mmCIF file of C-alpha atoms and ligand atoms in Angstrom:
data_model
loop_
_atom_site.group_PDB
_atom_site.id
_atom_site.type_symbol
_atom_site.label_atom_id
_atom_site.label_comp_id
_atom_site.label_asym_id
_atom_site.label_seq_id
_atom_site.Cartn_x
_atom_site.Cartn_y
_atom_site.Cartn_z
ATOM 1 C CA MET A 1 -2.663 -4.277 -19.302
ATOM 2 C CA ARG A 2 -5.523 -4.035 -16.832
ATOM 3 C CA ARG A 3 -5.557 -0.673 -15.139
ATOM 4 C CA GLY A 4 -4.079 -1.198 -11.716
ATOM 5 C CA PHE A 5 -0.460 -1.654 -10.932
ATOM 6 C CA LEU A 6 1.174 1.058 -12.993
ATOM 7 C CA ARG A 7 -1.548 3.591 -12.278
ATOM 8 C CA ASP A 8 -1.533 2.896 -8.558
ATOM 9 C CA ALA A 9 2.206 2.766 -8.238
ATOM 10 C CA ILE A 10 2.994 5.808 -10.334
ATOM 11 C CA GLU A 11 0.017 8.102 -9.930
ATOM 12 C CA THR A 12 -1.486 7.530 -6.504
ATOM 13 C CA ARG A 13 1.452 5.645 -4.956
ATOM 14 C CA SER A 14 -0.994 3.381 -3.104
ATOM 15 C CA TYR A 15 1.118 0.438 -4.140
ATOM 16 C CA TYR A 16 0.355 -1.639 -1.067
ATOM 17 C CA GLU A 17 -3.424 -1.352 -1.450
ATOM 18 C CA ARG A 18 -3.778 -1.972 -5.143
ATOM 19 C CA VAL A 19 -5.352 -4.988 -6.796
ATOM 20 C CA MET A 20 -3.331 -7.680 -8.429
ATOM 21 C CA ASP A 21 -2.419 -7.192 -12.074
ATOM 22 C CA MET A 22 -2.864 -9.847 -14.741
ATOM 23 C CA ILE A 23 -0.169 -9.243 -17.329
ATOM 24 C CA ARG A 24 0.028 -10.994 -20.685
ATOM 25 C CA THR A 25 2.972 -9.465 -22.511
ATOM 26 C CA VAL A 26 6.676 -9.035 -21.937
ATOM 27 C CA ASN A 27 6.449 -5.261 -22.529
ATOM 28 C CA GLU A 28 3.746 -4.869 -19.911
ATOM 29 C CA MET A 29 5.704 -7.043 -17.513
ATOM 30 C CA GLN A 30 8.759 -4.876 -17.895
ATOM 31 C CA ALA A 31 6.759 -1.683 -17.375
ATOM 32 C CA ALA A 32 5.226 -3.153 -14.213
ATOM 33 C CA LEU A 33 8.664 -4.215 -13.085
ATOM 34 C CA SER A 34 10.010 -0.659 -13.334
ATOM 35 C CA ALA A 35 7.102 0.516 -11.192
ATOM 36 C CA MET A 36 7.730 -2.264 -8.670
ATOM 37 C CA ARG A 37 11.392 -1.380 -8.463
ATOM 38 C CA ARG A 38 10.468 2.223 -7.671
ATOM 39 C CA SER A 39 8.506 0.927 -4.665
ATOM 40 C CA GLY A 40 11.859 -0.234 -3.266
ATOM 41 C CA ARG A 41 10.755 -3.813 -2.559
ATOM 42 C CA ARG A 42 12.634 -6.862 -3.743
ATOM 43 C CA VAL A 43 10.891 -8.865 -6.429
ATOM 44 C CA ALA A 44 10.288 -12.611 -6.046
ATOM 45 C CA LEU A 45 9.367 -14.817 -8.976
ATOM 46 C CA VAL A 46 7.264 -17.927 -8.398
ATOM 47 C CA PRO A 47 7.338 -19.811 -11.717
ATOM 48 C CA THR A 48 4.368 -22.143 -12.206
ATOM 49 C CA MET A 49 2.418 -23.917 -14.907
ATOM 50 C CA GLY A 50 -0.885 -22.982 -13.278
ATOM 51 C CA ALA A 51 -3.565 -25.361 -11.953
ATOM 52 C CA LEU A 52 -2.465 -23.814 -8.687
ATOM 53 C CA HIS A 53 -2.904 -25.566 -5.344
ATOM 54 C CA GLU A 54 -1.785 -25.141 -1.737
ATOM 55 C CA GLY A 55 1.737 -26.231 -2.671
ATOM 56 C CA HIS A 56 1.986 -23.174 -4.922
ATOM 57 C CA ALA A 57 0.400 -21.029 -2.203
ATOM 58 C CA ALA A 58 3.246 -22.093 0.099
ATOM 59 C CA LEU A 59 5.748 -20.830 -2.507
ATOM 60 C CA MET A 60 3.925 -17.482 -2.640
ATOM 61 C CA ARG A 61 4.002 -17.244 1.159
ATOM 62 C CA ARG A 62 7.724 -17.976 1.121
ATOM 63 C CA ALA A 63 8.117 -14.952 -1.178
ATOM 64 C CA ARG A 64 6.164 -12.802 1.256
ATOM 65 C CA GLU A 65 8.209 -14.063 4.217
ATOM 66 C CA GLN A 66 11.199 -12.583 2.406
ATOM 67 C CA GLY A 67 9.395 -9.230 2.293
ATOM 68 C CA ALA A 68 9.340 -9.424 -1.500
ATOM 69 C CA ALA A 69 6.662 -8.416 -3.974
ATOM 70 C CA ALA A 70 5.531 -11.642 -5.664
ATOM 71 C CA VAL A 71 5.275 -12.156 -9.401
ATOM 72 C CA VAL A 72 3.661 -15.511 -10.221
ATOM 73 C CA SER A 73 4.198 -16.729 -13.764
ATOM 74 C CA ILE A 74 1.595 -19.078 -15.189
ATOM 75 C CA TYR A 75 2.706 -20.731 -18.381
ATOM 76 C CA VAL A 76 2.323 -24.347 -19.486
ATOM 77 C CA ASN A 77 5.651 -24.618 -21.228
ATOM 78 C CA PRO A 78 5.339 -26.888 -24.289
ATOM 79 C CA THR A 79 9.068 -27.537 -24.632
ATOM 80 C CA GLN A 80 9.387 -29.424 -21.348
ATOM 81 C CA PHE A 81 6.849 -32.043 -22.477
ATOM 82 C CA GLY A 82 7.843 -34.951 -24.673
ATOM 83 C CA PRO A 83 5.764 -35.815 -27.769
ATOM 84 C CA HIS A 84 3.829 -38.548 -25.914
ATOM 85 C CA GLU A 85 3.443 -36.724 -22.631
ATOM 86 C CA ASP A 86 0.448 -34.954 -21.110
ATOM 87 C CA PHE A 87 0.861 -31.413 -22.486
ATOM 88 C CA LYS A 88 -2.665 -31.372 -23.920
ATOM 89 C CA GLN A 89 -4.229 -32.955 -20.841
ATOM 90 C CA TYR A 90 -2.308 -30.766 -18.379
ATOM 91 C CA PRO A 91 -4.971 -29.077 -16.207
ATOM 92 C CA ARG A 92 -5.601 -25.382 -16.924
ATOM 93 C CA ASP A 93 -7.891 -23.035 -14.976
ATOM 94 C CA LEU A 94 -6.734 -19.435 -15.149
ATOM 95 C CA GLY A 95 -9.831 -18.110 -13.333
ATOM 96 C CA ALA A 96 -9.216 -20.295 -10.272
ATOM 97 C CA ASP A 97 -5.476 -19.522 -10.444
ATOM 98 C CA GLU A 98 -6.205 -15.800 -10.370
ATOM 99 C CA GLN A 99 -8.363 -16.241 -7.275
ATOM 100 C CA LEU A 100 -5.660 -18.144 -5.433
ATOM 101 C CA CYS A 101 -3.052 -15.503 -6.350
ATOM 102 C CA ASN A 102 -5.376 -12.750 -5.154
ATOM 103 C CA ARG A 103 -5.929 -14.586 -1.884
ATOM 104 C CA GLU A 104 -2.155 -14.866 -1.442
ATOM 105 C CA LYS A 105 -1.688 -11.128 -2.113
ATOM 106 C CA VAL A 106 0.421 -11.647 -5.179
ATOM 107 C CA GLU A 107 1.322 -8.369 -6.902
ATOM 108 C CA VAL A 108 1.467 -9.543 -10.500
ATOM 109 C CA VAL A 109 0.369 -12.630 -12.397
ATOM 110 C CA PHE A 110 2.343 -12.990 -15.618
ATOM 111 C CA ALA A 111 0.485 -15.321 -17.993
ATOM 112 C CA PRO A 112 2.158 -15.012 -21.393
ATOM 113 C CA SER A 113 1.171 -16.673 -24.672
ATOM 114 C CA ASP A 114 3.465 -19.007 -26.639
ATOM 115 C CA ASP A 115 4.248 -16.121 -29.002
ATOM 116 C CA GLU A 116 5.488 -13.993 -26.117
ATOM 117 C CA MET A 117 7.703 -16.761 -24.756
ATOM 118 C CA TYR A 118 8.908 -18.231 -28.055
ATOM 119 C CA PRO A 119 8.710 -15.324 -30.507
ATOM 120 C CA GLY A 120 9.355 -15.895 -34.167
ATOM 121 C CA ASP A 121 9.455 -19.658 -33.948
ATOM 122 C CA GLY A 122 6.854 -20.202 -36.620
ATOM 123 C CA GLY A 123 4.080 -20.956 -34.161
ATOM 124 C CA SER A 124 5.933 -23.886 -32.600
ATOM 125 C CA ALA A 125 7.929 -23.442 -29.424
ATOM 126 C CA HIS A 126 9.696 -26.729 -30.247
ATOM 127 C CA ALA A 127 11.172 -25.065 -33.350
ATOM 128 C CA ALA A 128 13.091 -22.551 -31.213
ATOM 129 C CA ALA A 129 16.677 -21.902 -32.296
ATOM 130 C CA THR A 130 18.062 -20.926 -28.904
ATOM 131 C CA TRP A 131 18.105 -23.216 -25.893
ATOM 132 C CA VAL A 132 19.547 -23.323 -22.400
ATOM 133 C CA GLU A 133 20.743 -26.715 -21.249
ATOM 134 C CA GLU A 134 22.306 -27.989 -18.047
ATOM 135 C CA THR A 135 24.096 -31.212 -18.836
ATOM 136 C CA THR A 136 25.204 -32.776 -15.555
ATOM 137 C CA LEU A 137 22.431 -32.906 -12.957
ATOM 138 C CA SER A 138 19.888 -33.309 -15.759
ATOM 139 C CA ARG A 139 21.299 -36.611 -16.925
ATOM 140 C CA ARG A 140 19.609 -39.062 -14.580
ATOM 141 C CA PHE A 141 16.120 -39.730 -13.263
ATOM 142 C CA GLU A 142 13.652 -37.332 -14.915
ATOM 143 C CA GLY A 143 16.227 -36.293 -17.525
ATOM 144 C CA GLU A 144 16.836 -39.902 -18.532
ATOM 145 C CA ARG A 145 13.133 -40.806 -18.691
ATOM 146 C CA ARG A 146 12.018 -37.538 -20.261
ATOM 147 C CA PRO A 147 14.600 -36.569 -22.905
ATOM 148 C CA GLY A 148 14.606 -32.803 -23.477
ATOM 149 C CA HIS A 149 12.566 -32.123 -20.333
ATOM 150 C CA PHE A 150 15.222 -30.158 -18.458
ATOM 151 C CA ARG A 151 16.315 -28.350 -21.608
ATOM 152 C CA GLY A 152 12.739 -27.081 -21.840
ATOM 153 C CA VAL A 153 12.667 -26.209 -18.130
ATOM 154 C CA CYS A 154 16.032 -24.385 -18.192
ATOM 155 C CA THR A 155 15.119 -22.502 -21.366
ATOM 156 C CA VAL A 156 11.792 -21.250 -20.060
ATOM 157 C CA VAL A 157 13.112 -20.472 -16.573
ATOM 158 C CA ALA A 158 16.048 -18.530 -18.085
ATOM 159 C CA LYS A 159 13.585 -16.574 -20.243
ATOM 160 C CA LEU A 160 11.412 -15.833 -17.203
ATOM 161 C CA PHE A 161 14.480 -14.709 -15.268
ATOM 162 C CA HIS A 162 15.389 -12.317 -18.095
ATOM 163 C CA ILE A 163 11.870 -10.958 -18.426
ATOM 164 C CA VAL A 164 11.029 -10.567 -14.731
ATOM 165 C CA GLN A 165 14.565 -9.910 -13.431
ATOM 166 C CA PRO A 166 13.669 -11.076 -9.942
ATOM 167 C CA ASP A 167 15.921 -10.728 -6.903
ATOM 168 C CA LEU A 168 14.810 -14.157 -5.767
ATOM 169 C CA ALA A 169 12.888 -17.099 -7.146
ATOM 170 C CA ILE A 170 11.021 -19.799 -5.278
ATOM 171 C CA PHE A 171 10.788 -23.457 -6.320
ATOM 172 C CA GLY A 172 9.142 -26.438 -4.662
ATOM 173 C CA GLN A 173 11.103 -29.278 -3.084
ATOM 174 C CA LYS A 174 8.663 -31.673 -4.720
ATOM 175 C CA ASP A 175 10.567 -31.249 -7.985
ATOM 176 C CA TYR A 176 13.900 -31.847 -6.280
ATOM 177 C CA GLN A 177 15.918 -32.533 -9.408
ATOM 178 C CA GLN A 178 14.466 -29.439 -11.094
ATOM 179 C CA LEU A 179 15.451 -27.358 -8.052
ATOM 180 C CA LYS A 180 19.049 -28.619 -8.255
ATOM 181 C CA VAL A 181 19.236 -28.133 -12.029
ATOM 182 C CA VAL A 182 17.949 -24.558 -11.732
ATOM 183 C CA GLN A 183 20.396 -23.806 -8.908
ATOM 184 C CA ARG A 184 23.202 -25.072 -11.130
ATOM 185 C CA MET A 185 22.033 -23.021 -14.110
ATOM 186 C CA VAL A 186 21.843 -19.896 -11.941
ATOM 187 C CA ARG A 187 25.380 -20.500 -10.732
ATOM 188 C CA ASP A 188 26.780 -21.276 -14.188
ATOM 189 C CA LEU A 189 25.070 -18.385 -15.987
ATOM 190 C CA ARG A 190 25.679 -16.023 -13.061
ATOM 191 C CA PHE A 191 22.097 -14.926 -12.743
ATOM 192 C CA PRO A 192 22.043 -12.474 -9.802
ATOM 193 C CA ILE A 193 19.088 -14.346 -8.319
ATOM 194 C CA GLU A 194 18.785 -16.084 -4.967
ATOM 195 C CA ILE A 195 17.001 -19.442 -5.206
ATOM 196 C CA PHE A 196 14.764 -20.472 -2.321
ATOM 197 C CA PHE A 197 12.791 -23.638 -1.945
ATOM 198 C CA ALA A 198 9.663 -24.490 0.014
ATOM 199 C CA PRO A 199 8.960 -27.955 1.445
ATOM 200 C CA THR A 200 6.445 -30.223 -0.265
ATOM 201 C CA VAL A 201 2.844 -29.774 0.872
ATOM 202 C CA ARG A 202 0.967 -33.057 1.326
ATOM 203 C CA GLU A 203 -2.563 -34.383 1.566
ATOM 204 C CA PRO A 204 -3.469 -35.986 4.929
ATOM 205 C CA ASP A 205 -2.587 -39.451 3.521
ATOM 206 C CA GLY A 206 0.864 -38.214 2.454
ATOM 207 C CA LEU A 207 0.281 -37.692 -1.280
ATOM 208 C CA ALA A 208 2.391 -34.736 -2.447
ATOM 209 C CA LEU A 209 0.236 -31.955 -3.892
ATOM 210 C CA SER A 210 0.640 -31.765 -7.648
ATOM 211 C CA SER A 211 -1.417 -30.239 -10.431
ATOM 212 C CA ARG A 212 -1.440 -33.705 -12.014
ATOM 213 C CA ASN A 213 -3.331 -35.215 -9.043
ATOM 214 C CA ALA A 214 -6.491 -33.726 -10.574
ATOM 215 C CA ARG A 215 -6.156 -36.281 -13.384
ATOM 216 C CA LEU A 216 -6.296 -39.315 -11.055
ATOM 217 C CA SER A 217 -9.481 -41.380 -10.981
ATOM 218 C CA THR A 218 -11.016 -42.100 -7.565
ATOM 219 C CA ALA A 219 -9.472 -45.579 -7.521
ATOM 220 C CA GLU A 220 -6.053 -44.218 -8.561
ATOM 221 C CA ARG A 221 -6.233 -41.405 -6.045
ATOM 222 C CA ALA A 222 -6.879 -43.963 -3.291
ATOM 223 C CA GLN A 223 -3.559 -45.689 -4.106
ATOM 224 C CA ALA A 224 -1.467 -42.688 -5.120
ATOM 225 C CA ALA A 225 -0.129 -42.169 -1.599
ATOM 226 C CA VAL A 226 1.976 -45.292 -2.125
ATOM 227 C CA LEU A 227 4.859 -43.081 -3.346
ATOM 228 C CA SER A 228 5.034 -41.132 -0.105
ATOM 229 C CA LYS A 229 4.521 -44.367 1.884
ATOM 230 C CA ALA A 230 7.558 -45.857 0.136
ATOM 231 C CA LEU A 231 9.599 -42.755 0.978
ATOM 232 C CA ARG A 232 8.445 -42.981 4.595
ATOM 233 C CA VAL A 233 9.574 -46.636 4.752
ATOM 234 C CA ALA A 234 13.019 -45.634 3.426
ATOM 235 C CA TYR A 235 13.214 -42.683 5.808
ATOM 236 C CA ASP A 236 12.292 -44.828 8.823
ATOM 237 C CA LEU A 237 14.795 -47.544 7.904
ATOM 238 C CA PHE A 238 17.520 -44.912 7.586
ATOM 239 C CA THR A 239 16.693 -43.318 10.956
ATOM 240 C CA GLU A 240 16.799 -46.825 12.486
ATOM 241 C CA GLY A 241 20.408 -47.120 11.269
ATOM 242 C CA GLU A 242 20.141 -48.831 7.852
ATOM 243 C CA GLN A 243 22.814 -47.368 5.570
ATOM 244 C CA SER A 244 22.590 -49.641 2.548
ATOM 245 C CA ALA A 245 21.026 -47.752 -0.358
ATOM 246 C CA HIS A 246 20.241 -51.101 -1.955
ATOM 247 C CA ARG A 247 18.125 -52.198 1.038
ATOM 248 C CA LEU A 248 16.292 -48.860 1.167
ATOM 249 C CA GLU A 249 15.581 -49.074 -2.560
ATOM 250 C CA ALA A 250 14.344 -52.666 -2.254
ATOM 251 C CA ALA A 251 12.018 -51.632 0.584
ATOM 252 C CA MET A 252 10.615 -48.785 -1.541
ATOM 253 C CA GLN A 253 10.067 -51.155 -4.470
ATOM 254 C CA ARG A 254 8.230 -53.658 -2.222
ATOM 255 C CA THR A 255 5.971 -50.920 -0.888
ATOM 256 C CA VAL A 256 5.005 -49.699 -4.360
ATOM 257 C CA SER A 257 4.358 -53.258 -5.555
ATOM 258 C CA LEU A 258 1.520 -53.482 -2.999
ATOM 259 C CA ALA A 259 -0.506 -50.913 -4.989
ATOM 260 C CA PRO A 260 -1.922 -52.649 -8.091
ATOM 261 C CA VAL A 261 -2.504 -49.442 -10.069
ATOM 262 C CA ALA A 262 1.054 -48.166 -9.530
ATOM 263 C CA ARG A 263 3.878 -48.974 -11.949
ATOM 264 C CA LEU A 264 7.254 -48.017 -10.520
ATOM 265 C CA ASP A 265 9.616 -46.060 -12.731
ATOM 266 C CA TYR A 266 12.472 -45.581 -10.267
ATOM 267 C CA ALA A 267 13.059 -45.617 -6.528
ATOM 268 C CA GLN A 268 16.617 -44.640 -5.843
ATOM 269 C CA ILE A 269 18.899 -43.062 -3.279
ATOM 270 C CA ALA A 270 21.224 -40.375 -4.593
ATOM 271 C CA ASP A 271 23.639 -37.788 -3.306
ATOM 272 C CA GLY A 272 21.574 -34.717 -2.430
ATOM 273 C CA GLU A 273 23.849 -32.360 -4.369
ATOM 274 C CA THR A 274 25.345 -34.312 -7.282
ATOM 275 C CA LEU A 275 22.311 -36.599 -7.741
ATOM 276 C CA GLU A 276 24.707 -39.486 -8.363
ATOM 277 C CA PRO A 277 23.404 -42.819 -7.013
ATOM 278 C CA VAL A 278 25.087 -43.791 -3.732
ATOM 279 C CA ALA A 279 25.790 -47.169 -2.128
ATOM 280 C CA ASN A 280 25.923 -45.852 1.441
ATOM 281 C CA VAL A 281 23.174 -43.542 2.589
ATOM 282 C CA GLN A 282 24.205 -40.447 4.524
ATOM 283 C CA HIS A 283 22.488 -37.436 5.996
ATOM 284 C CA GLY A 284 21.657 -35.221 3.030
ATOM 285 C CA SER A 285 21.175 -38.136 0.651
ATOM 286 C CA VAL A 286 17.866 -37.973 -1.172
ATOM 287 C CA ALA A 287 15.356 -40.728 -1.899
ATOM 288 C CA LEU A 288 13.785 -40.124 -5.312
ATOM 289 C CA ILE A 289 10.744 -41.934 -6.606
ATOM 290 C CA ALA A 290 8.619 -41.855 -9.762
ATOM 291 C CA ALA A 291 5.685 -44.067 -10.705
ATOM 292 C CA HIS A 292 2.783 -44.201 -13.075
ATOM 293 C CA VAL A 293 -0.502 -44.350 -11.210
ATOM 294 C CA GLY A 294 -2.886 -45.295 -13.988
ATOM 295 C CA LYS A 295 -2.014 -42.881 -16.807
ATOM 296 C CA VAL A 296 -0.641 -40.207 -14.494
ATOM 297 C CA ARG A 297 3.072 -40.037 -13.798
ATOM 298 C CA LEU A 298 3.886 -38.832 -10.276
ATOM 299 C CA ILE A 299 7.194 -37.989 -8.631
ATOM 300 C CA ASP A 300 8.169 -37.405 -5.017
ATOM 301 C CA ASN A 301 11.270 -37.338 -2.838
ATOM 302 C CA ALA A 302 12.525 -37.232 0.736
ATOM 303 C CA ILE A 303 15.741 -35.711 2.013
ATOM 304 C CA LEU A 304 17.232 -38.214 4.442
HETATM 305 O O1 PAF B 1 7.735 -26.684 -11.873
HETATM 306 C C1 PAF B 1 7.067 -26.199 -12.802
HETATM 307 O O2 PAF B 1 5.876 -25.940 -12.661
HETATM 308 C C2 PAF B 1 7.728 -25.931 -14.140
HETATM 309 O O3 PAF B 1 8.665 -26.898 -14.446
HETATM 310 C C3 PAF B 1 8.357 -24.518 -14.233
HETATM 311 C C4 PAF B 1 9.485 -24.334 -13.223
HETATM 312 C C5 PAF B 1 7.279 -23.467 -13.974
HETATM 313 C C6 PAF B 1 8.922 -24.287 -15.635
HETATM 314 O O4 PAF B 1 7.947 -24.388 -16.594
#
């Protein structure tokens, strides 16, 4: 471990002035955690896959608003990607990530290797023998299109919860289904962790910030805001009194069809808690959308 956190916290006790630590192993993380606990602050985990942007920064700020010391995990988790998905192309830039975490006064960056997260699995995380799976909220939408995705997410998030033992964890609303699945897992497995979420951060044209946006070509980027436009159309119709989920969904589909590079995957209204499709839209229903823009698959949502 880089000299820093433990030395500052234990020897000089200048915990609040120290530099951020970059930690690579579970043992180091647990040693840092003991030191953090001695400082008396609550610990917040912000789980990420890196390629950090202002959406992630908002999650880090949410941790600080809670008065917690922030641990940001950076790990591109292989098991939540399907065999034909973009694991290899997923953007990675640890240097830039470190800078953003420093700027946001994060205490610890935890960037483990595959061996640390999936030990003894013969070099392949996919060969793991132990999994965590939520089987209800995971069934539809992303779970249906990306078999095994939420099993990978729940497994890695459960591991991170065990390793970091945070008091709270912060997730983005942009991955609404993931947020609900994690909340359910926390409830079912009785993790003593409070789950917070931070609203989606958007570009001026409405496009939700996502690490995958970096993979859009200029022409694709110009049309990628069609997802948020479709959500806006649904939102406006609902606030004008339209309660038919079918009509909101049709309006979203029409909006996406106006962007030639976008191929709609789903545009659906669901119950905000159960994620079951609804016929009548109510306050708290959620509009969920996913589309391929060129080769990049984007998701977004709006709580109605
Ligand atoms: O939302 C993400 O970036 C990932 O799914 C998460 C929660 C870090 C698990 O790998």
